[in-house]
CSV table of N, CA and C in Angstrom, one decimal:
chain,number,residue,atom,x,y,z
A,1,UNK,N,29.7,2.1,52.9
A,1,UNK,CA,30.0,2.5,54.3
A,1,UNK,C,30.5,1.3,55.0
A,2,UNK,N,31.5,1.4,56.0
A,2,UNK,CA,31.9,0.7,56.7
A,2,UNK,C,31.1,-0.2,57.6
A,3,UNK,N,31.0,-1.6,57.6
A,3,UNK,CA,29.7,-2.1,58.3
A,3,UNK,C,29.4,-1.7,60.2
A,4,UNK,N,30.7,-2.0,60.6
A,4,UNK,CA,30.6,-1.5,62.0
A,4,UNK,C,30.6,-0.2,62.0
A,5,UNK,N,30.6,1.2,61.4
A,5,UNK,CA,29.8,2.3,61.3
A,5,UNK,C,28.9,2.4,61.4
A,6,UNK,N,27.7,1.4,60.4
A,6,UNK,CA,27.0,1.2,60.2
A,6,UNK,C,26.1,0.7,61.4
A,7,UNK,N,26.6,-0.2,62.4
A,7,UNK,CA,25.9,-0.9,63.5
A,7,UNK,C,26.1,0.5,64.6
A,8,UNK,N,27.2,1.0,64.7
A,8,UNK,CA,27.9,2.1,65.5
A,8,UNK,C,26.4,3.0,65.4
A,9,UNK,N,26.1,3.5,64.4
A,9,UNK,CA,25.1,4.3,64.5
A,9,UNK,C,23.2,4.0,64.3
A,10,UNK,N,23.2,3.0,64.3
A,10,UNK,CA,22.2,2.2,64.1
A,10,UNK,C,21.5,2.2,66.2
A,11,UNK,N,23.3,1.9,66.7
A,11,UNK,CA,22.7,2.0,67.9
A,11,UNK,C,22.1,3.6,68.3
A,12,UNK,N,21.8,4.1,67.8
A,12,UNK,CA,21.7,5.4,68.3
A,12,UNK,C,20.4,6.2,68.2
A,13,UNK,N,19.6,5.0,67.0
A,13,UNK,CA,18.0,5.0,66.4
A,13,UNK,C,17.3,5.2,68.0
A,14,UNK,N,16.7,6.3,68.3
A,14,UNK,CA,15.3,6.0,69.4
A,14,UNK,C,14.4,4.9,69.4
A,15,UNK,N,14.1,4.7,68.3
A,15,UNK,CA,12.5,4.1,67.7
A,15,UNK,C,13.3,2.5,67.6
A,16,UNK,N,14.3,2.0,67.8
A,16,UNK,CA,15.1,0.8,67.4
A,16,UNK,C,14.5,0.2,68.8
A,17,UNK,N,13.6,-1.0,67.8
A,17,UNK,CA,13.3,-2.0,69.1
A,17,UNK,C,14.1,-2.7,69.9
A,18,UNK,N,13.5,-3.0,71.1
A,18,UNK,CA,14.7,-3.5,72.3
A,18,UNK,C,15.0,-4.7,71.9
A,19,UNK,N,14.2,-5.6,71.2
A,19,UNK,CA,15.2,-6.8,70.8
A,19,UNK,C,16.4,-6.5,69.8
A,20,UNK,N,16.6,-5.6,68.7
A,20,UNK,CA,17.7,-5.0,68.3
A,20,UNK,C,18.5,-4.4,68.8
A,21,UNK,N,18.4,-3.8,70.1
A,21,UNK,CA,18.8,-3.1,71.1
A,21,UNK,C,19.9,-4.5,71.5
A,22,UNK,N,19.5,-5.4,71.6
A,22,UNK,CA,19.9,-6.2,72.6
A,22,UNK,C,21.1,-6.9,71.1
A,23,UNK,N,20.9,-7.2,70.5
A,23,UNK,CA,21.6,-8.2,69.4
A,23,UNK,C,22.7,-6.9,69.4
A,24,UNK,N,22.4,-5.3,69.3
A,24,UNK,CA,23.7,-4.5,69.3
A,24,UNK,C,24.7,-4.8,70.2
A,25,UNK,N,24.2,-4.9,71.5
A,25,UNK,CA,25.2,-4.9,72.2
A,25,UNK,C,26.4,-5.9,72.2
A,26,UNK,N,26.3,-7.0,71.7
A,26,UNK,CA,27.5,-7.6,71.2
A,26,UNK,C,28.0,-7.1,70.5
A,27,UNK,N,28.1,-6.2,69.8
A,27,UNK,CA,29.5,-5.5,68.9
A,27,UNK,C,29.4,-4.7,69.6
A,28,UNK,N,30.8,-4.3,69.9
A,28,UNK,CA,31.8,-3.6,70.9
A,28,UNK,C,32.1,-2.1,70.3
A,29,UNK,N,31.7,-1.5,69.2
A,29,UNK,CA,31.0,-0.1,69.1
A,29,UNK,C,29.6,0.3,68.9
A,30,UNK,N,29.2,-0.8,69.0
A,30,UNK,CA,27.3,0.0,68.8
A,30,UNK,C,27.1,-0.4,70.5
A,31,UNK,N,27.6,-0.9,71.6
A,31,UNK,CA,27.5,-1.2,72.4
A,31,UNK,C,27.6,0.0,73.3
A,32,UNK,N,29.5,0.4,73.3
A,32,UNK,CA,30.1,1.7,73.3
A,32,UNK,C,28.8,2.5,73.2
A,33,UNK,N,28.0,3.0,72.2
A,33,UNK,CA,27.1,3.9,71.7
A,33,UNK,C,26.1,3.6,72.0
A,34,UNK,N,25.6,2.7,72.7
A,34,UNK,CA,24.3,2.7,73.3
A,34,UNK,C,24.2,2.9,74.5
A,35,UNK,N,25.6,2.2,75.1
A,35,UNK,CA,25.7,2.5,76.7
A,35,UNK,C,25.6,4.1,76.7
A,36,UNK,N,26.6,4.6,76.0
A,36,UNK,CA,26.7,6.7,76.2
A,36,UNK,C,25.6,7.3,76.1
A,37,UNK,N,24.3,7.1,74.6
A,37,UNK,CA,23.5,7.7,74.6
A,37,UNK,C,22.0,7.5,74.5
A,38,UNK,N,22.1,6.3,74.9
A,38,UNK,CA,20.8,5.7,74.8
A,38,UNK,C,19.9,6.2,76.2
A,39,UNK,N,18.8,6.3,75.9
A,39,UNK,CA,17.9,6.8,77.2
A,39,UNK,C,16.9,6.0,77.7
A,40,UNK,N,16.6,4.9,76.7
A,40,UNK,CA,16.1,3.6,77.0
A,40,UNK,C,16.4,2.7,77.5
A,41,UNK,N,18.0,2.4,77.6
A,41,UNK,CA,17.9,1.1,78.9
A,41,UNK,C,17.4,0.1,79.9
A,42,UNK,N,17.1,-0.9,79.7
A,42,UNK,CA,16.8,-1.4,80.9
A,42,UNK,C,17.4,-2.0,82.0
A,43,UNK,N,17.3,-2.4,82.9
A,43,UNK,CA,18.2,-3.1,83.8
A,43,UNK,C,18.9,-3.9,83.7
A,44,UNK,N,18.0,-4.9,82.9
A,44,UNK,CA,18.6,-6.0,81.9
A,44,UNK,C,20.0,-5.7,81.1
A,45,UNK,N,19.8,-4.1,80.6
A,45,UNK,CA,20.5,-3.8,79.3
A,45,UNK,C,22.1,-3.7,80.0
A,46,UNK,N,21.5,-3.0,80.9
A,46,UNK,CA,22.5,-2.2,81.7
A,46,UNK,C,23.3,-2.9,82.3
A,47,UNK,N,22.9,-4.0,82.8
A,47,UNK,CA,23.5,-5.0,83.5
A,47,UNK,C,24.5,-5.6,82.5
A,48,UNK,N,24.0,-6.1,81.5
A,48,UNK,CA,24.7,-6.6,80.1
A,48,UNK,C,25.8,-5.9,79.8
A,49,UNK,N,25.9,-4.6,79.7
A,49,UNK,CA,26.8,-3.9,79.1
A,49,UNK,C,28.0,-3.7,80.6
A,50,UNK,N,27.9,-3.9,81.5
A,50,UNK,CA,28.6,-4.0,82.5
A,50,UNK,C,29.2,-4.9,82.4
A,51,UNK,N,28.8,-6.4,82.2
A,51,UNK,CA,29.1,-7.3,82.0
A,51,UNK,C,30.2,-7.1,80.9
A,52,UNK,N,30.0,-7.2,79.7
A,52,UNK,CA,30.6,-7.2,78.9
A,52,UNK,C,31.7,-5.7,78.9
A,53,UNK,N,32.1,-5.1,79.9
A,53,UNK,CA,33.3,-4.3,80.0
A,53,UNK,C,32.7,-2.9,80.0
A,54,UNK,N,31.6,-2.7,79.7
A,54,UNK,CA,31.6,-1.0,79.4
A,54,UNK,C,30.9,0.1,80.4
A,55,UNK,N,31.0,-0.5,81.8
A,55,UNK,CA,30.9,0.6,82.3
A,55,UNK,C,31.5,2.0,82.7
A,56,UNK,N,32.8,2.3,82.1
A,56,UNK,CA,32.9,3.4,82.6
A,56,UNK,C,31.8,4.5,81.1
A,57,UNK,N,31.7,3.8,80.2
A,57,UNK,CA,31.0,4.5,79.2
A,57,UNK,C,29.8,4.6,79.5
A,58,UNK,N,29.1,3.7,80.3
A,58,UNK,CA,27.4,3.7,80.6
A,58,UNK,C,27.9,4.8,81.7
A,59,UNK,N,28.8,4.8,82.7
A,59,UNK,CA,28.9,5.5,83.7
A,59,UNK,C,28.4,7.7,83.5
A,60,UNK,N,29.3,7.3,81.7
A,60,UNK,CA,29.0,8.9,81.3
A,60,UNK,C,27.7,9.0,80.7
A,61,UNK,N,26.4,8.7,80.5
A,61,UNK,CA,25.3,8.4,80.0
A,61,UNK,C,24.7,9.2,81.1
A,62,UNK,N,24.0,10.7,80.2
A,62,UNK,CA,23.7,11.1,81.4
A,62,UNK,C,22.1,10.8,81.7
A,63,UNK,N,21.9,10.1,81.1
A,63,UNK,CA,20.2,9.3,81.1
A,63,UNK,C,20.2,8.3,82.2
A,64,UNK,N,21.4,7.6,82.9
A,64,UNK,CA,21.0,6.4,83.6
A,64,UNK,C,20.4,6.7,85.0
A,65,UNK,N,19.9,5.7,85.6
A,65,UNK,CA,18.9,6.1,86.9
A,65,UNK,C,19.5,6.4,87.8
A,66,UNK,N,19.1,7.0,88.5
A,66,UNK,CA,19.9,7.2,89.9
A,66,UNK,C,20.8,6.1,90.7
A,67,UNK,N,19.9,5.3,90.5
A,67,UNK,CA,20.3,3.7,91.8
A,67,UNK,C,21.7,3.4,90.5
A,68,UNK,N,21.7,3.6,89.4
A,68,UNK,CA,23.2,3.6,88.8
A,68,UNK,C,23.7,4.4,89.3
A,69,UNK,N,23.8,5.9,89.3
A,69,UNK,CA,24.4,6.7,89.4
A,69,UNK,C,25.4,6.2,90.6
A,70,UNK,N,24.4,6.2,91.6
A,70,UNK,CA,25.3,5.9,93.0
A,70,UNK,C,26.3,4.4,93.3
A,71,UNK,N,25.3,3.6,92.1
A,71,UNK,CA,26.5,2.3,92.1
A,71,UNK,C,28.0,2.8,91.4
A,72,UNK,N,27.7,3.4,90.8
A,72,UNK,CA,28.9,3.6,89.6
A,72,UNK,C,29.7,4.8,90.8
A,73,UNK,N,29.5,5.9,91.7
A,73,UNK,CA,30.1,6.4,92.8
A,73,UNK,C,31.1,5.5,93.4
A,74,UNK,N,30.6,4.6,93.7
A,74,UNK,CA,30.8,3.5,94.8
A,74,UNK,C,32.1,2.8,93.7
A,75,UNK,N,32.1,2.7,92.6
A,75,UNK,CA,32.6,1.6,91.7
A,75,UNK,C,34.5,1.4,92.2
A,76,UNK,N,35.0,0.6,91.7
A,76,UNK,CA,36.0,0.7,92.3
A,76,UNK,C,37.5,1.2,91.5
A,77,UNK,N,37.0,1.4,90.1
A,77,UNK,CA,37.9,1.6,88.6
A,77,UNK,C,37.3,3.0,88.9
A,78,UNK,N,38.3,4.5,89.3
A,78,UNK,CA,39.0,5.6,88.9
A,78,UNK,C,38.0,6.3,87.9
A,79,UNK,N,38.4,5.4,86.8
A,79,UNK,CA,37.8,6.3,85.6
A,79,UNK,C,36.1,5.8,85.7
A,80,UNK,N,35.5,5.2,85.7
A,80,UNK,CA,34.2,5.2,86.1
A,80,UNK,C,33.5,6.3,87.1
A,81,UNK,N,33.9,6.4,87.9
A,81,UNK,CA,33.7,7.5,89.2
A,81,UNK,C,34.3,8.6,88.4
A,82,UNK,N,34.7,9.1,87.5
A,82,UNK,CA,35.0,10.1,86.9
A,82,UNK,C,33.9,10.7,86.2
A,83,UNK,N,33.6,9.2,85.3
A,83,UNK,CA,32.6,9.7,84.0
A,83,UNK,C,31.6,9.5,84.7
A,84,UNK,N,31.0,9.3,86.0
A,84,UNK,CA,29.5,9.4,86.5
A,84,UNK,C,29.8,11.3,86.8
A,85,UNK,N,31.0,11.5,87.1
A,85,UNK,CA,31.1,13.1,87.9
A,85,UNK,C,30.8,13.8,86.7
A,86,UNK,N,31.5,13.4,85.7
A,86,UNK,CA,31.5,14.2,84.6
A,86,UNK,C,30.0,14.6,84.0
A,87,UNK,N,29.1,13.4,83.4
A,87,UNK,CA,28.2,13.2,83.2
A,87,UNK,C,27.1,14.0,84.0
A,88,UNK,N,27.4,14.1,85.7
A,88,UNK,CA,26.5,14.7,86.1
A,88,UNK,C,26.5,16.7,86.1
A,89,UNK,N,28.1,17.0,85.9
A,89,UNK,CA,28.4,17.8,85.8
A,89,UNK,C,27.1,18.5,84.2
A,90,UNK,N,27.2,17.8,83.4
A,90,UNK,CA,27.3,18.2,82.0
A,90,UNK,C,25.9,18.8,81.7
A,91,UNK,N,25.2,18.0,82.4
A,91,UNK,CA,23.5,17.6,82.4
A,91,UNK,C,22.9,18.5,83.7
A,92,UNK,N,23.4,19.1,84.8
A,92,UNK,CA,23.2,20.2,85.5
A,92,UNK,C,23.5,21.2,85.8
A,93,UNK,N,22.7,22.4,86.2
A,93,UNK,CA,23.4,23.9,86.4
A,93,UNK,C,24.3,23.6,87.4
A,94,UNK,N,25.5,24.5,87.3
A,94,UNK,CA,26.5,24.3,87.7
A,94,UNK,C,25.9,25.4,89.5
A,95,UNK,N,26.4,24.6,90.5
A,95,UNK,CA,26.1,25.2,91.5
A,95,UNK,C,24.6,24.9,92.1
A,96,UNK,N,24.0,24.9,91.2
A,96,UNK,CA,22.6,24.4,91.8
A,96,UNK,C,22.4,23.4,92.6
A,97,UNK,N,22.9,22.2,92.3
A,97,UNK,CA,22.6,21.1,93.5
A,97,UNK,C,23.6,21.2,94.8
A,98,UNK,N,25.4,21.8,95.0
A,98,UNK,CA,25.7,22.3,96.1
A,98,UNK,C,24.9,23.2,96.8
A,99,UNK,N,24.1,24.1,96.0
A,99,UNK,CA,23.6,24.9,96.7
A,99,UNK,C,22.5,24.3,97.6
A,100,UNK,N,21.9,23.5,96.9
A,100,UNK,CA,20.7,23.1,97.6
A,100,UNK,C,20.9,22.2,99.1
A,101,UNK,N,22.2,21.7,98.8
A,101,UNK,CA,23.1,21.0,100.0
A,101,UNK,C,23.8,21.5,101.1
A,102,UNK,N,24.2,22.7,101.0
A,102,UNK,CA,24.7,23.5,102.0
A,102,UNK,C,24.1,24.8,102.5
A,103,UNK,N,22.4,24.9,102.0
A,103,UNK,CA,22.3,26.1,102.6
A,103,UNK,C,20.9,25.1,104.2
A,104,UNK,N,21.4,25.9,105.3
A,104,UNK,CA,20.8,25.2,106.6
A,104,UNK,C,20.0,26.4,106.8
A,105,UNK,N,19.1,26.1,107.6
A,105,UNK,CA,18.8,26.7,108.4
A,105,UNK,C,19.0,27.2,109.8
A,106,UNK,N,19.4,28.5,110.2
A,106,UNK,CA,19.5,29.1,111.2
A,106,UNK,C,19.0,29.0,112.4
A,107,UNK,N,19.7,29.1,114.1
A,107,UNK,CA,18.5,28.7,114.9
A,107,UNK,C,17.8,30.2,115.3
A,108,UNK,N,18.1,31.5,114.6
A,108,UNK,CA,17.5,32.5,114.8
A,108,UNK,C,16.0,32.1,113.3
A,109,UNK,N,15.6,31.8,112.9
A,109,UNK,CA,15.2,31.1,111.6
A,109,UNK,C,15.6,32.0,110.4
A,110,UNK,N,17.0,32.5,110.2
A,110,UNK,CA,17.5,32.4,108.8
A,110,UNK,C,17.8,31.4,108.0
A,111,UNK,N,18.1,31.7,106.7
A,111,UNK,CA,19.4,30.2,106.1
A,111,UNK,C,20.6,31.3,106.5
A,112,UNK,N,21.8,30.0,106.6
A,112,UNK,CA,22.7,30.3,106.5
A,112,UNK,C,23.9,29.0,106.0
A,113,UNK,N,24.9,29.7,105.4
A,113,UNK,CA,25.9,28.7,104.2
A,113,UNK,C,26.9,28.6,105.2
């Protein structure tokens, strides 16, 4: 098997301790693959992989924290602000969180949209 296959999916172990966690992210596809699917992150991690170029890929990670979420909103690269929309898209009922944002209350006390 191909060695960076091999690292490519190695990042993707749950149980893979964070000091391995960390020596992955220098290669530039187990990196890729840790930022997308990994649910463990730390800030540290996160920070790292920004650093080294990959945030619009952590951006599609639908595990990352909120306080990312809204950094990566704000970001200023197109496609980042995409894959945070997309990501949140993917991972929620569709309609459910608009809903929860546009229904008010009435001053007769109904809701109304």
């Amino acid at each position: 098997m191909d060695p960076d296959a091999e690292l490519t999916a190695l990042a993707t172990q749950e149980d893979l301790p964070a000091d391995l966690v960390w020596r992955l992210l220098s290669h530039p596809g187990a990196r890729r693959t840790a930022a997308l699917l990994r649910r463990d992150l730390t800030e540290e991690m996160i920070e790292e992989i920004i650093g080294l170029g990959s945030a619009r890929t952590l951006a599609a990670n639908a595990y990352v924290p909120p306080w990312l979420r809204i950094r990566f909103v704000e970001h200023l690269e197109p496609a980042v602000r995409s894959a945070v929309a997309a990501s949140v898209t993917r991972t929620s009922r569709p309609g459910r969180w608009l809903a929860s944002r546009t229904t008010r209350t009435s001053p007769c006390g109904g809701s109304s949209r």
